[in-house]
XYZ file of C-alpha atoms in Angstrom:
744
model
C -68.798 -5.891 -12.175
C -67.617 -8.829 -10.092
C -65.575 -10.133 -12.976
C -64.086 -6.735 -13.611
C -63.276 -6.410 -9.887
C -61.576 -9.789 -9.933
C -59.499 -8.730 -12.925
C -58.593 -5.493 -11.196
C -57.616 -7.327 -8.024
C -55.433 -9.722 -9.961
C -53.892 -6.871 -11.930
C -53.317 -4.909 -8.752
C -51.737 -7.954 -7.123
C -49.402 -8.392 -10.072
C -48.414 -4.726 -9.915
C -47.771 -4.964 -6.170
C -45.715 -8.130 -6.691
C -43.713 -6.514 -9.476
C -43.140 -3.379 -7.423
C -42.037 -5.477 -4.451
C -39.590 -7.452 -6.592
C -38.216 -4.263 -8.151
C -37.792 -2.714 -4.719
C -35.945 -5.803 -3.534
C -33.594 -5.635 -6.494
C -32.917 -1.933 -5.953
C -32.109 -2.533 -2.288
C -29.599 -5.208 -3.215
C -28.092 -3.052 -5.956
C -28.482 0.553 -4.738
C -26.138 2.051 -7.295
C -27.399 -0.184 -10.135
C -23.839 -1.397 -10.623
C -24.856 -5.040 -11.152
C -27.650 -4.161 -13.557
C -25.378 -1.825 -15.531
C -22.786 -4.565 -15.796
C -25.459 -7.048 -16.872
C -26.684 -4.646 -19.552
C -23.137 -4.226 -20.898
C -22.570 -7.972 -20.967
C -25.921 -8.593 -22.622
C -25.324 -6.043 -25.348
C -21.780 -7.223 -26.132
C -22.688 -10.916 -25.998
C -25.733 -10.390 -28.230
C -23.771 -8.419 -30.817
C -20.971 -10.979 -30.870
C -23.232 -14.042 -30.948
C -25.721 -12.800 -33.534
C -22.990 -11.286 -35.679
C -20.910 -14.474 -35.703
C -23.734 -17.032 -35.799
C -26.115 -15.399 -38.262
C -23.966 -12.722 -39.857
C -20.754 -14.693 -40.476
C -22.555 -18.055 -40.344
C -19.916 -19.610 -38.097
C -20.847 -21.650 -35.036
C -17.210 -21.704 -33.924
C -16.923 -17.926 -34.009
C -20.223 -17.604 -32.157
C -19.294 -20.150 -29.469
C -15.916 -18.629 -28.662
C -17.208 -15.098 -28.953
C -20.051 -15.753 -26.513
C -17.955 -17.696 -24.015
C -15.191 -15.141 -24.310
C -17.690 -12.495 -23.234
C -18.987 -14.618 -20.351
C -15.500 -15.570 -19.147
C -14.030 -12.064 -19.318
C -17.180 -10.278 -18.198
C -18.690 -12.594 -15.599
C -15.944 -14.875 -14.279
C -13.155 -12.277 -14.220
C -13.140 -10.154 -11.077
C -11.282 -6.947 -11.835
C -11.124 -4.091 -9.340
C -10.657 -0.416 -9.990
C -12.117 2.120 -12.407
C -13.447 1.242 -15.851
C -10.367 2.280 -17.827
C -8.118 0.158 -15.649
C -10.367 -2.880 -16.068
C -10.469 -2.367 -19.821
C -6.688 -2.083 -19.989
C -6.226 -5.319 -18.041
C -8.643 -7.135 -20.359
C -6.778 -6.047 -23.473
C -3.381 -6.834 -21.944
C -4.570 -10.333 -21.058
C -5.277 -11.263 -24.693
C -1.851 -12.871 -25.410
C -2.343 -15.217 -22.454
C -5.866 -16.033 -23.672
C -4.548 -16.824 -27.151
C -1.865 -19.108 -25.713
C -4.341 -20.994 -23.538
C -6.790 -21.528 -26.403
C -3.980 -22.660 -28.709
C -2.634 -25.152 -26.156
C -6.116 -26.459 -25.396
C -6.929 -26.862 -29.085
C -3.713 -28.800 -29.753
C -4.200 -31.125 -26.765
C -7.869 -31.896 -27.514
C -6.866 -34.948 -29.596
C -6.522 -37.076 -26.455
C -8.376 -37.153 -23.149
C -5.183 -37.849 -21.220
C -3.206 -35.157 -23.029
C -5.972 -32.628 -22.352
C -6.162 -33.721 -18.688
C -2.389 -33.395 -18.310
C -2.573 -29.924 -19.810
C -5.437 -29.103 -17.453
C -3.318 -30.182 -14.481
C -0.451 -27.921 -15.535
C -2.580 -24.971 -16.665
C -4.842 -25.186 -13.616
C -1.891 -25.083 -11.221
C 0.169 -22.467 -13.048
C -2.730 -20.044 -13.542
C -3.885 -20.357 -9.932
C -0.397 -20.234 -8.406
C 0.664 -17.309 -10.605
C -1.702 -15.137 -8.576
C 0.836 -15.336 -5.748
C 3.069 -12.933 -7.605
C 0.912 -11.044 -10.077
C -2.117 -9.209 -8.663
C -3.852 -9.019 -12.036
C -3.958 -12.797 -12.360
C -5.925 -13.166 -9.122
C -9.080 -11.783 -10.716
C -8.430 -13.393 -14.100
C -7.596 -16.923 -12.929
C -11.090 -18.415 -13.356
C -11.492 -16.766 -16.760
C -8.125 -18.088 -17.972
C -8.987 -21.611 -16.846
C -12.334 -21.398 -18.633
C -10.607 -20.475 -21.931
C -8.408 -23.571 -21.740
C -11.334 -25.770 -20.674
C -13.465 -24.731 -23.633
C -10.686 -25.329 -26.172
C -9.494 -28.663 -24.752
C -12.678 -30.588 -25.635
C -13.482 -32.313 -28.932
C -13.882 -31.902 -31.760
C -10.137 -31.868 -32.402
C -9.971 -29.264 -35.156
C -6.660 -27.345 -35.148
C -7.713 -25.768 -38.437
C -10.430 -23.800 -36.629
C -7.887 -22.119 -34.332
C -8.013 -18.787 -36.255
C -11.800 -18.686 -35.846
C -11.522 -19.507 -32.151
C -8.961 -16.780 -31.557
C -10.942 -14.342 -33.670
C -14.157 -14.891 -31.728
C -12.449 -14.434 -28.349
C -10.517 -11.378 -29.521
C -13.673 -9.731 -30.828
C -15.476 -10.439 -27.537
C -12.696 -9.122 -25.282
C -12.119 -6.012 -27.409
C -15.817 -5.105 -27.479
C -16.169 -5.799 -23.770
C -13.190 -3.558 -22.968
C -14.706 -0.756 -25.057
C -18.099 -1.246 -23.394
C -16.507 -0.981 -19.929
C -15.331 2.526 -20.797
C -18.121 3.917 -22.984
C -21.357 2.080 -22.046
C -22.883 3.114 -18.722
C -19.529 3.133 -16.931
C -19.610 2.445 -13.226
C -18.808 5.313 -10.891
C -15.228 5.190 -9.697
C -15.322 3.166 -6.450
C -13.765 4.413 -3.250
C -10.378 2.762 -3.340
C -8.404 1.401 -0.434
C -5.849 4.155 -1.045
C -8.515 6.788 -0.582
C -9.593 5.258 2.708
C -5.958 5.044 3.769
C -5.513 8.731 2.931
C -8.638 9.599 4.944
C -7.265 7.642 7.899
C -3.964 9.500 7.602
C -5.784 12.854 7.627
C -7.784 11.827 10.694
C -4.697 10.674 12.570
C -2.787 13.831 11.599
C -5.583 15.949 13.074
C -5.448 13.905 16.275
C -1.644 14.290 16.414
C -2.004 18.061 16.134
C -4.505 18.038 18.997
C -2.268 15.776 21.076
C 0.716 18.073 20.525
C -1.388 20.947 21.814
C -2.431 18.832 24.781
C 1.205 18.254 25.770
C 2.032 21.956 25.858
C -1.343 23.109 27.166
C -3.378 20.476 29.057
C -6.462 22.735 29.095
C -6.616 23.320 25.337
C -9.786 22.241 23.487
C -10.457 18.946 25.242
C -13.764 18.420 23.423
C -12.200 18.979 20.012
C -9.367 16.596 20.888
C -11.790 13.855 21.908
C -13.761 14.332 18.690
C -10.589 14.062 16.606
C -9.547 10.950 18.508
C -12.901 9.284 17.826
C -12.716 10.146 14.133
C -9.169 8.810 13.918
C -10.203 5.509 15.489
C -13.175 5.194 13.107
C -10.934 5.890 10.107
C -8.369 3.291 11.196
C -11.115 0.722 11.746
C -12.313 1.352 8.188
C -8.954 0.283 6.685
C -8.970 -3.193 8.242
C -8.971 -5.853 5.548
C -11.977 -7.629 7.034
C -14.023 -4.514 6.253
C -12.952 -4.407 2.605
C -14.475 -6.488 -0.199
C -11.938 -8.809 -1.861
C -12.035 -6.858 -5.132
C -10.745 -3.644 -3.532
C -8.620 -4.957 -0.666
C -4.831 -4.840 -1.222
C -4.360 -8.591 -0.913
C -1.990 -9.190 -3.842
C 1.645 -10.164 -3.433
C 3.005 -7.267 -5.484
C 5.185 -4.558 -4.002
C 2.471 -1.889 -3.991
C -0.261 -3.944 -2.315
C 2.259 -5.204 0.191
C 3.267 -1.626 0.973
C -0.379 -0.623 1.477
C -0.808 -3.361 4.069
C 2.310 -2.182 5.877
C 0.990 1.394 5.759
C -2.253 0.309 7.407
C -0.358 -1.496 10.174
C 1.859 1.554 10.707
C -1.173 3.846 11.055
C -2.641 1.536 13.687
C 0.589 1.782 15.687
C 0.761 5.568 15.233
C -2.726 5.872 16.672
C -1.866 3.604 19.610
C 1.245 5.677 20.440
C -0.776 8.899 20.114
C -3.299 7.519 22.594
C -0.470 6.900 25.050
C 0.872 10.404 24.624
C -2.584 11.897 25.095
C -2.953 9.946 28.338
C 0.503 11.115 29.485
C -0.152 14.845 29.117
C 1.658 16.761 31.880
C -0.343 18.322 34.676
C 1.220 21.698 33.943
C 1.979 23.127 30.480
C 5.537 22.698 29.159
C 5.927 25.273 26.369
C 9.225 23.945 25.049
C 8.509 20.207 25.016
C 10.523 18.278 22.406
C 7.841 15.593 22.167
C 5.214 18.176 21.168
C 7.422 19.636 18.440
C 8.188 16.158 17.110
C 4.490 15.282 17.207
C 3.615 18.319 15.073
C 6.209 17.267 12.506
C 4.757 13.735 12.551
C 1.306 15.178 11.885
C 2.586 17.108 8.862
C 4.392 14.075 7.472
C 1.413 11.768 8.017
C -0.924 14.189 6.268
C 1.455 14.714 3.326
C 2.130 10.984 2.963
C -1.582 10.195 2.914
C -2.250 12.808 0.257
C 0.613 11.451 -1.862
C -1.493 8.306 -2.423
C -3.829 10.310 -4.684
C -3.127 10.037 -8.440
C -0.761 12.748 -9.645
C 0.179 13.910 -6.134
C 3.896 14.429 -5.443
C 5.721 11.744 -3.513
C 6.370 12.512 0.122
C 9.901 12.988 1.435
C 10.803 12.115 5.010
C 13.596 14.711 5.269
C 11.605 17.093 7.460
C 10.588 14.273 9.778
C 14.172 13.023 9.973
C 15.290 16.497 10.950
C 12.649 16.691 13.659
C 13.657 13.252 14.962
C 17.302 14.351 15.061
C 16.427 17.471 17.046
C 14.258 15.440 19.433
C 17.032 12.899 19.964
C 19.507 15.685 20.628
C 17.148 17.244 23.181
C 16.204 13.880 24.642
C 18.335 14.006 27.826
C 18.221 17.794 28.040
C 15.554 19.139 30.397
C 14.882 15.673 31.757
C 17.165 16.339 34.672
C 20.912 16.592 35.063
C 23.623 14.950 37.062
C 22.606 16.785 40.245
C 18.825 16.474 39.904
C 16.557 13.446 39.844
C 15.763 12.444 36.253
C 12.361 13.550 34.988
C 11.191 10.030 34.103
C 7.684 11.048 32.927
C 9.225 13.458 30.461
C 11.671 10.790 29.306
C 8.683 8.496 28.800
C 6.883 11.074 26.684
C 9.981 11.672 24.583
C 10.497 7.921 24.093
C 6.853 7.505 23.060
C 7.110 10.391 20.618
C 10.225 8.841 19.050
C 8.481 5.458 18.758
C 5.546 7.210 17.101
C 7.917 8.966 14.695
C 9.419 5.590 13.750
C 5.974 4.349 12.698
C 5.223 7.592 10.836
C 8.423 7.097 8.888
C 7.352 3.543 8.042
C 4.062 4.969 6.787
C 5.815 7.636 4.705
C 8.187 5.130 3.096
C 5.281 2.734 2.516
C 3.385 5.454 0.670
C 6.390 5.984 -1.605
C 6.526 2.279 -2.406
C 2.750 2.082 -2.891
C 2.841 4.879 -5.481
C 5.754 3.334 -7.359
C 8.282 5.977 -6.332
C 11.865 4.865 -6.187
C 13.485 4.428 -2.806
C 16.569 6.522 -2.165
C 19.110 6.661 0.636
C 18.057 4.738 3.724
C 14.338 4.711 2.947
C 14.341 0.976 3.603
C 16.162 1.357 6.922
C 13.404 -0.432 8.844
C 13.940 -3.579 6.782
C 10.240 -3.793 6.010
C 10.786 -2.325 2.549
C 14.083 -3.845 1.533
C 12.138 -5.873 -1.039
C 11.208 -2.651 -2.852
C 14.785 -2.143 -4.032
C 14.565 -5.179 -6.294
C 12.975 -5.671 -9.688
C 9.416 -7.008 -9.968
C 10.682 -10.272 -11.455
C 12.997 -10.768 -8.469
C 10.112 -10.090 -6.097
C 7.871 -12.529 -7.929
C 10.565 -15.211 -7.782
C 11.008 -14.678 -4.035
C 7.259 -14.842 -3.580
C 6.941 -18.040 -5.601
C 9.855 -19.626 -3.757
C 8.499 -18.711 -0.344
C 5.150 -20.339 -1.217
C 6.650 -23.562 -2.511
C 6.412 -24.735 1.071
C 4.346 -27.482 2.718
C 2.321 -24.961 4.753
C 1.568 -22.487 1.979
C -2.165 -21.863 1.595
C -1.641 -20.715 -2.001
C 0.172 -23.946 -2.872
C -2.618 -26.024 -1.333
C -5.445 -24.226 -3.117
C -3.619 -24.282 -6.474
C -2.911 -28.018 -6.263
C -6.468 -28.767 -5.113
C -7.992 -26.884 -8.034
C -5.603 -28.329 -10.619
C -6.162 -31.935 -9.509
C -9.954 -31.500 -9.364
C -10.103 -30.005 -12.871
C -7.818 -32.716 -14.276
C -9.985 -35.465 -12.751
C -13.098 -33.770 -14.136
C -11.497 -33.638 -17.588
C -10.665 -37.354 -17.458
C -14.188 -38.210 -16.315
C -15.783 -36.150 -19.080
C -13.535 -37.740 -21.715
C -13.868 -41.326 -20.537
C -17.656 -41.033 -20.293
C -17.705 -39.302 -23.703
C -20.041 -36.564 -22.532
C -21.326 -34.369 -25.347
C -20.872 -31.151 -23.391
C -18.107 -32.280 -21.067
C -16.803 -28.790 -20.429
C -19.922 -28.255 -18.276
C -18.442 -30.808 -15.872
C -15.314 -28.698 -15.414
C -17.360 -25.515 -15.254
C -19.373 -26.997 -12.384
C -16.176 -28.089 -10.598
C -14.716 -24.630 -11.025
C -17.929 -23.074 -9.689
C -18.303 -25.289 -6.635
C -14.719 -25.805 -5.497
C -13.517 -23.339 -2.878
C -10.389 -22.978 -0.784
C -12.034 -24.704 2.195
C -14.502 -27.561 2.643
C -16.898 -25.226 4.439
C -17.013 -22.864 1.456
C -17.379 -25.790 -0.968
C -20.280 -27.175 1.046
C -21.932 -23.762 1.048
C -21.667 -23.477 -2.741
C -22.922 -27.024 -3.338
C -26.618 -26.626 -2.581
C -27.341 -23.617 -4.821
C -25.351 -25.164 -7.671
C -27.305 -28.429 -7.595
C -30.728 -26.991 -6.789
C -30.395 -24.173 -9.305
C -29.273 -26.559 -12.035
C -32.200 -28.901 -11.379
C -34.702 -26.053 -11.571
C -33.053 -24.630 -14.686
C -32.888 -28.031 -16.375
C -36.571 -28.754 -15.696
C -37.630 -25.372 -17.063
C -35.316 -25.667 -20.080
C -36.456 -29.204 -20.889
C -40.104 -28.178 -20.725
C -39.524 -25.195 -22.999
C -37.609 -27.255 -25.547
C -40.349 -29.878 -25.633
C -42.906 -27.182 -26.451
C -40.886 -24.849 -28.686
C -38.943 -26.005 -31.727
C -38.579 -22.714 -33.590
C -35.068 -21.310 -33.860
C -36.322 -17.740 -34.159
C -37.931 -17.974 -30.705
C -34.623 -18.824 -29.040
C -32.898 -16.018 -30.919
C -35.496 -13.517 -29.713
C -35.393 -14.562 -26.045
C -31.587 -14.833 -25.878
C -30.969 -11.192 -24.812
C -33.692 -11.470 -22.177
C -32.195 -14.633 -20.682
C -28.759 -12.987 -20.692
C -30.043 -9.992 -18.787
C -31.797 -12.251 -16.291
C -28.775 -14.526 -15.800
C -26.138 -11.782 -15.539
C -28.211 -9.331 -13.522
C -31.447 -10.431 -11.880
C -30.176 -13.892 -10.974
C -27.125 -12.476 -9.280
C -29.281 -10.117 -7.245
C -31.807 -12.765 -6.218
C -29.198 -15.241 -4.982
C -27.025 -18.223 -5.985
C -29.926 -20.613 -6.665
C -31.598 -18.166 -9.044
C -28.281 -17.337 -10.665
C -27.473 -20.993 -11.357
C -31.000 -21.725 -12.611
C -31.060 -18.762 -14.976
C -27.531 -19.532 -16.189
C -28.685 -23.065 -17.023
C -31.601 -21.649 -19.016
C -29.210 -19.272 -20.801
C -26.890 -22.108 -21.860
C -29.872 -24.093 -23.121
C -31.097 -21.149 -25.212
C -27.603 -20.671 -26.658
C -26.968 -24.293 -27.612
C -30.464 -24.660 -29.023
C -29.174 -22.333 -31.762
C -25.902 -24.228 -32.205
C -27.119 -27.839 -32.435
C -30.253 -29.981 -32.900
C -30.194 -31.813 -29.534
C -33.600 -30.663 -28.298
C -34.784 -31.364 -24.776
C -31.905 -33.787 -24.135
C -29.654 -30.727 -23.873
C -31.238 -29.917 -20.495
C -30.718 -33.507 -19.404
C -27.045 -33.369 -20.410
C -26.615 -30.120 -18.524
C -28.061 -31.638 -15.354
C -25.910 -34.794 -15.549
C -22.743 -32.813 -16.275
C -23.286 -30.363 -13.417
C -24.035 -33.155 -10.928
C -20.851 -34.972 -11.944
C -18.800 -31.778 -11.704
C -20.155 -30.907 -8.276
C -19.401 -34.407 -6.959
C -15.801 -34.099 -8.140
C -15.489 -30.627 -6.664
C -16.887 -31.691 -3.296
C -14.666 -34.781 -3.095
C -11.585 -32.726 -3.926
C -12.547 -30.054 -1.396
C -13.028 -32.649 1.352
C -10.007 -34.828 0.537
C -7.329 -32.177 -0.074
C -6.551 -29.687 2.708
C -10.210 -29.199 3.613
C -9.558 -26.608 6.311
C -8.492 -23.983 3.793
C -6.299 -20.983 4.514
C -7.559 -20.723 8.093
C -5.530 -23.751 9.180
C -2.378 -22.501 7.464
C -2.961 -19.014 8.831
C -3.083 -20.312 12.401
C 0.071 -22.384 11.915
C 1.964 -19.510 10.300
C 0.711 -17.122 12.983
C 2.124 -19.331 15.731
C 5.556 -19.437 14.064
C 5.392 -15.699 13.362
C 4.598 -14.874 16.986
C 7.384 -17.183 18.156
C 9.826 -15.378 15.868
C 8.667 -12.047 17.291
C 9.212 -13.317 20.829
C 12.763 -14.426 19.930
C 13.506 -11.054 18.337
C 12.262 -9.150 21.386
C 14.206 -11.341 23.797
C 17.430 -11.064 21.811
C 17.022 -7.290 21.447
C 16.810 -6.935 25.226
C 19.783 -9.259 25.685
C 21.762 -7.187 23.170
C 21.060 -3.958 25.086
C 22.260 -5.681 28.246
C 25.443 -6.773 26.465
C 24.723 -10.514 26.694
C 24.453 -11.219 22.940
C 25.329 -9.430 19.674
C 22.640 -7.472 17.724
C 19.749 -9.798 16.735
C 20.076 -9.599 12.954
C 19.221 -13.259 12.466
C 16.143 -13.078 14.693
C 14.818 -9.982 12.917
C 15.421 -11.623 9.556
C 13.320 -14.616 10.638
C 10.496 -12.229 11.530
C 10.658 -10.768 8.002
C 10.604 -14.179 6.327
C 7.725 -15.497 8.393
C 5.852 -12.264 7.832
C 5.606 -13.145 4.125
C 3.795 -16.437 4.800
C 1.359 -15.142 7.414
C 0.651 -12.104 5.266
C -0.244 -14.177 2.213
C -2.198 -16.713 4.286
C -4.290 -13.896 5.691
C -4.903 -12.456 2.236
C -6.377 -15.775 1.092
C -8.228 -16.233 4.383
C -9.831 -12.849 3.756
C -11.644 -14.283 0.704
C -13.033 -17.344 2.517
C -16.238 -17.865 4.439
C -15.446 -18.138 8.151
C -17.050 -20.480 10.646
C -19.336 -18.223 12.757
C -19.172 -20.689 15.659
C -15.397 -20.504 15.921
C -13.892 -17.562 17.739
C -11.552 -15.576 15.525
C -8.497 -13.532 16.340
C -8.102 -9.967 15.195
C -5.670 -10.932 12.469
C -4.950 -7.329 11.493
C -3.636 -6.810 15.020
C -1.578 -10.025 14.833
C 0.199 -8.779 11.716
C 0.681 -5.365 13.291
C 2.578 -6.987 16.157
C 5.448 -7.822 13.820
C 5.338 -4.396 12.225
C 5.755 -2.991 15.733
C 8.702 -5.259 16.545
C 10.813 -4.728 13.424
C 11.154 -0.938 13.153
C 10.980 -0.611 16.919
C 13.889 -2.980 17.548
C 16.060 -1.405 14.850
C 15.421 2.151 16.038
C 15.850 1.109 19.659
C 19.284 -0.375 18.964
C 20.266 2.716 16.994
C 19.520 5.031 19.941
C 20.515 2.499 22.597
C 23.588 0.653 21.319
C 24.267 -2.956 22.364
C 25.739 -3.140 25.833
C 24.530 0.298 26.928
C 22.998 -1.179 30.110
C 25.626 -3.857 30.714
C 26.840 -2.362 33.985
C 23.461 -2.036 35.718
C 22.379 -5.363 37.263
C 19.146 -4.009 38.751
C 18.018 -2.701 35.355
C 18.987 -6.030 33.758
C 16.796 -7.919 36.238
C 13.802 -5.609 35.556
C 14.127 -5.837 31.786
C 14.622 -9.599 31.788
C 11.519 -9.952 33.920
C 9.517 -7.776 31.501
C 10.878 -9.642 28.477
C 10.086 -12.994 30.117
C 6.477 -12.015 30.776
C 6.211 -10.723 27.225
C 7.546 -14.015 25.846
C 4.936 -15.872 27.888
C 2.267 -13.615 26.386
C 3.550 -14.366 22.872
C 3.592 -18.116 23.625
C 0.045 -18.006 25.012
C -1.188 -16.123 21.987
C 0.564 -18.561 19.635
C -1.192 -21.432 21.428
C -4.535 -19.680 21.053
C -3.882 -19.033 17.358
C -3.057 -22.704 16.794
C -6.002 -24.248 18.604
C -8.592 -21.479 18.277
C -10.291 -19.335 20.885
C -8.893 -16.406 22.789
C -8.717 -15.648 26.465
C -9.384 -12.200 27.828
C -6.119 -10.349 28.396
C -5.945 -7.658 31.058
C -4.977 -4.226 29.737
C -1.342 -3.235 30.122
C -0.639 0.136 31.654
C 1.732 2.197 29.542
C 1.252 5.523 31.343
C 4.414 7.311 32.394
C 3.269 7.590 36.000
C 3.284 3.784 36.192
C 6.664 3.757 34.456
C 7.983 6.031 37.173
C 6.765 3.647 39.895
C 8.627 0.773 38.237
C 11.873 2.614 37.720
C 12.148 4.901 40.771
C 13.665 2.229 43.048
C 16.454 1.651 40.508
C 17.584 5.231 39.993
C 20.015 5.627 42.863
C 23.275 6.983 41.543
C 22.622 6.038 37.898
C 23.636 8.609 35.321
C 21.024 10.312 33.163
C 22.100 8.537 29.964
C 21.606 5.107 31.546
C 18.206 6.148 32.882
C 17.254 7.269 29.412
C 18.260 3.883 27.953
C 16.314 2.038 30.639
C 13.200 4.167 30.138
C 13.173 3.700 26.375
C 13.728 -0.081 26.449
C 11.140 -0.609 29.178
C 8.734 1.706 27.354
C 9.163 -0.326 24.167
C 8.419 -3.581 26.001
C 5.310 -2.057 27.579
C 4.119 -0.891 24.141
C 4.592 -4.407 22.720
C 2.637 -5.899 25.610
C -0.120 -3.375 24.990
C -0.232 -4.319 21.293
C -0.840 -7.950 22.301
C -3.870 -6.973 24.374
C -5.438 -5.583 21.193
C -5.286 -9.030 19.548
C -8.768 -10.001 20.604
C -11.802 -11.432 18.792
C -13.267 -8.850 16.383
C -16.791 -7.638 16.897
C -19.548 -9.653 15.253
C -20.267 -6.947 12.687
C -16.622 -7.019 11.606
C -16.726 -10.666 10.582
C -17.663 -10.023 6.971
C -17.667 -13.284 5.027
C -16.713 -12.868 1.393
C -17.016 -15.576 -1.211
C -15.512 -15.868 -4.617
C -18.082 -15.280 -7.312
C -19.139 -18.339 -9.280
């Protein structure tokens, strides 16, 4: 009985342990997405490997088929639904063929292969600047060249190599669509559309508030809260790298501009809600314009859905025209004191409409619709009028700069891989491509990320090598390795990924040992070679990460942010000077803002994929980028409604505006200093309520005509809105600092 009880206790303990492990895996993979993907990879890799190795009797076919499956299925990071991922895989085949052919032809010499690795490593990595599909495929493409560039030099086997990879990619693409397909993820466009719906509802409530201050206050507050939650959800730091619109293409770029525009729309709506009149004004132009903005925002958001019609801004333009025509009317006349609060509300509504129009045009660009007329009037979307090849060339050219984060990371990776290739060739390592694979796995865009990836890579490889060596000393039957291969695949692709980097690296080491035990007679020394190769590759990766631009995109982002904020300050100052008649329109200053926006935008996109130092205070980079999006359309619309020199004959107004612009420039300079050196100081909130505007302007009214008062109110209101946008550039909350790492 005691013995039976002991057996039962041990059995029960094993069941509890297994249940606990299963529960842990389910918690880390609630939708079973990782396990489904692992099952697909296991099935495809097993079919390809067994069919080529034992069916066709070709080790070359089996090697390239298996590694083609691993590269395209595990190293490639492709976002979107299954059919889109499958289409990208199939379309990438010509590039894969070219890389394998080049690698095979350069394998005759270590130095030729290393030179090819330097070129291929840089070109593949840097190409992601312009082509969003290459971002997720870069590691896979490099792996294809790496595998082919090692001896034996056998150009005659090129058809078998290409055949194995083609079979693997084709089967994997079919499996993505037909074998346990993943549910369609919530895309960034869907979240952007939800944010647009939430903001439109808040705009409707705010319009009602302006004409009836007692209308549904509780409902308005609820809509405001929902709108703020929806806008928070579209910040890039809350999106995983695979679904965030961080590519350099026209559509992703437009989505980022749309998100910034929605943030500004919400901020302007908050100001209007706070400026509701004490008594209802049934015929308020701002309320009518706000309702039109709500309709346009809602329609533009819904146009982001597949198959939805593109939104047209004609109705909004008509509403803006009517609001501009009614702008001075009802705000007082020549014999009465101007109604400055009403002028403030009208100016705020027009500023809000400018941002809604940016959002509507951005949605057209994001859906691939062609721009017509003056859809690019804000200057933010002028790039969308050009062909994709022109855009890519501009993007490449703008990043061939000393401070480009993309240039730094591409050069770092290319040099590290080339050095690893030379080391593997000079030392005549049997499985030298493992050295480059380890370098590719460990090396990150910053030294901090590289250091983080180092420990699991080394520790996992040691554990895997010890286990593999022990197994190979005890087992010498080929059939055993063939039987356990699918199990090790499932563990490496699925369970290891769920348990953590150390487990993933250990199980991947065991998988490679099981594979090569069926391809060659090396025995337990295969585990030893794996350990030596990985240690060498990690050393090279760490040295490259420490020696070449170790601070990653964060350093470049701070530098580019400082120059971007300085350009914004110049544009604001020159816009004010133009209104006062001191300088011509600031076309050059606005153009500098656009150019510097490209670099900070791309630096932030790369920064988004890095691990951030938790001990270093971070800026709200989404708000930093939004500052420029506020300046550009705002300045252009302001100068359209308030032509240069419109306030030239009013010295008191000139003194007030220059004082406001000077304080704003100081705020930009302070923020640029904080961005450069890290840390942020608390900034007091800026009042943008119309009652405070009235207190500032009342002493200047005197005998001024209504048109001049209107110009003064709108310019001063714009400066106050810019100052308010700077107060929002504060450290994000701790739960918003989501560190994302590139998958090994």
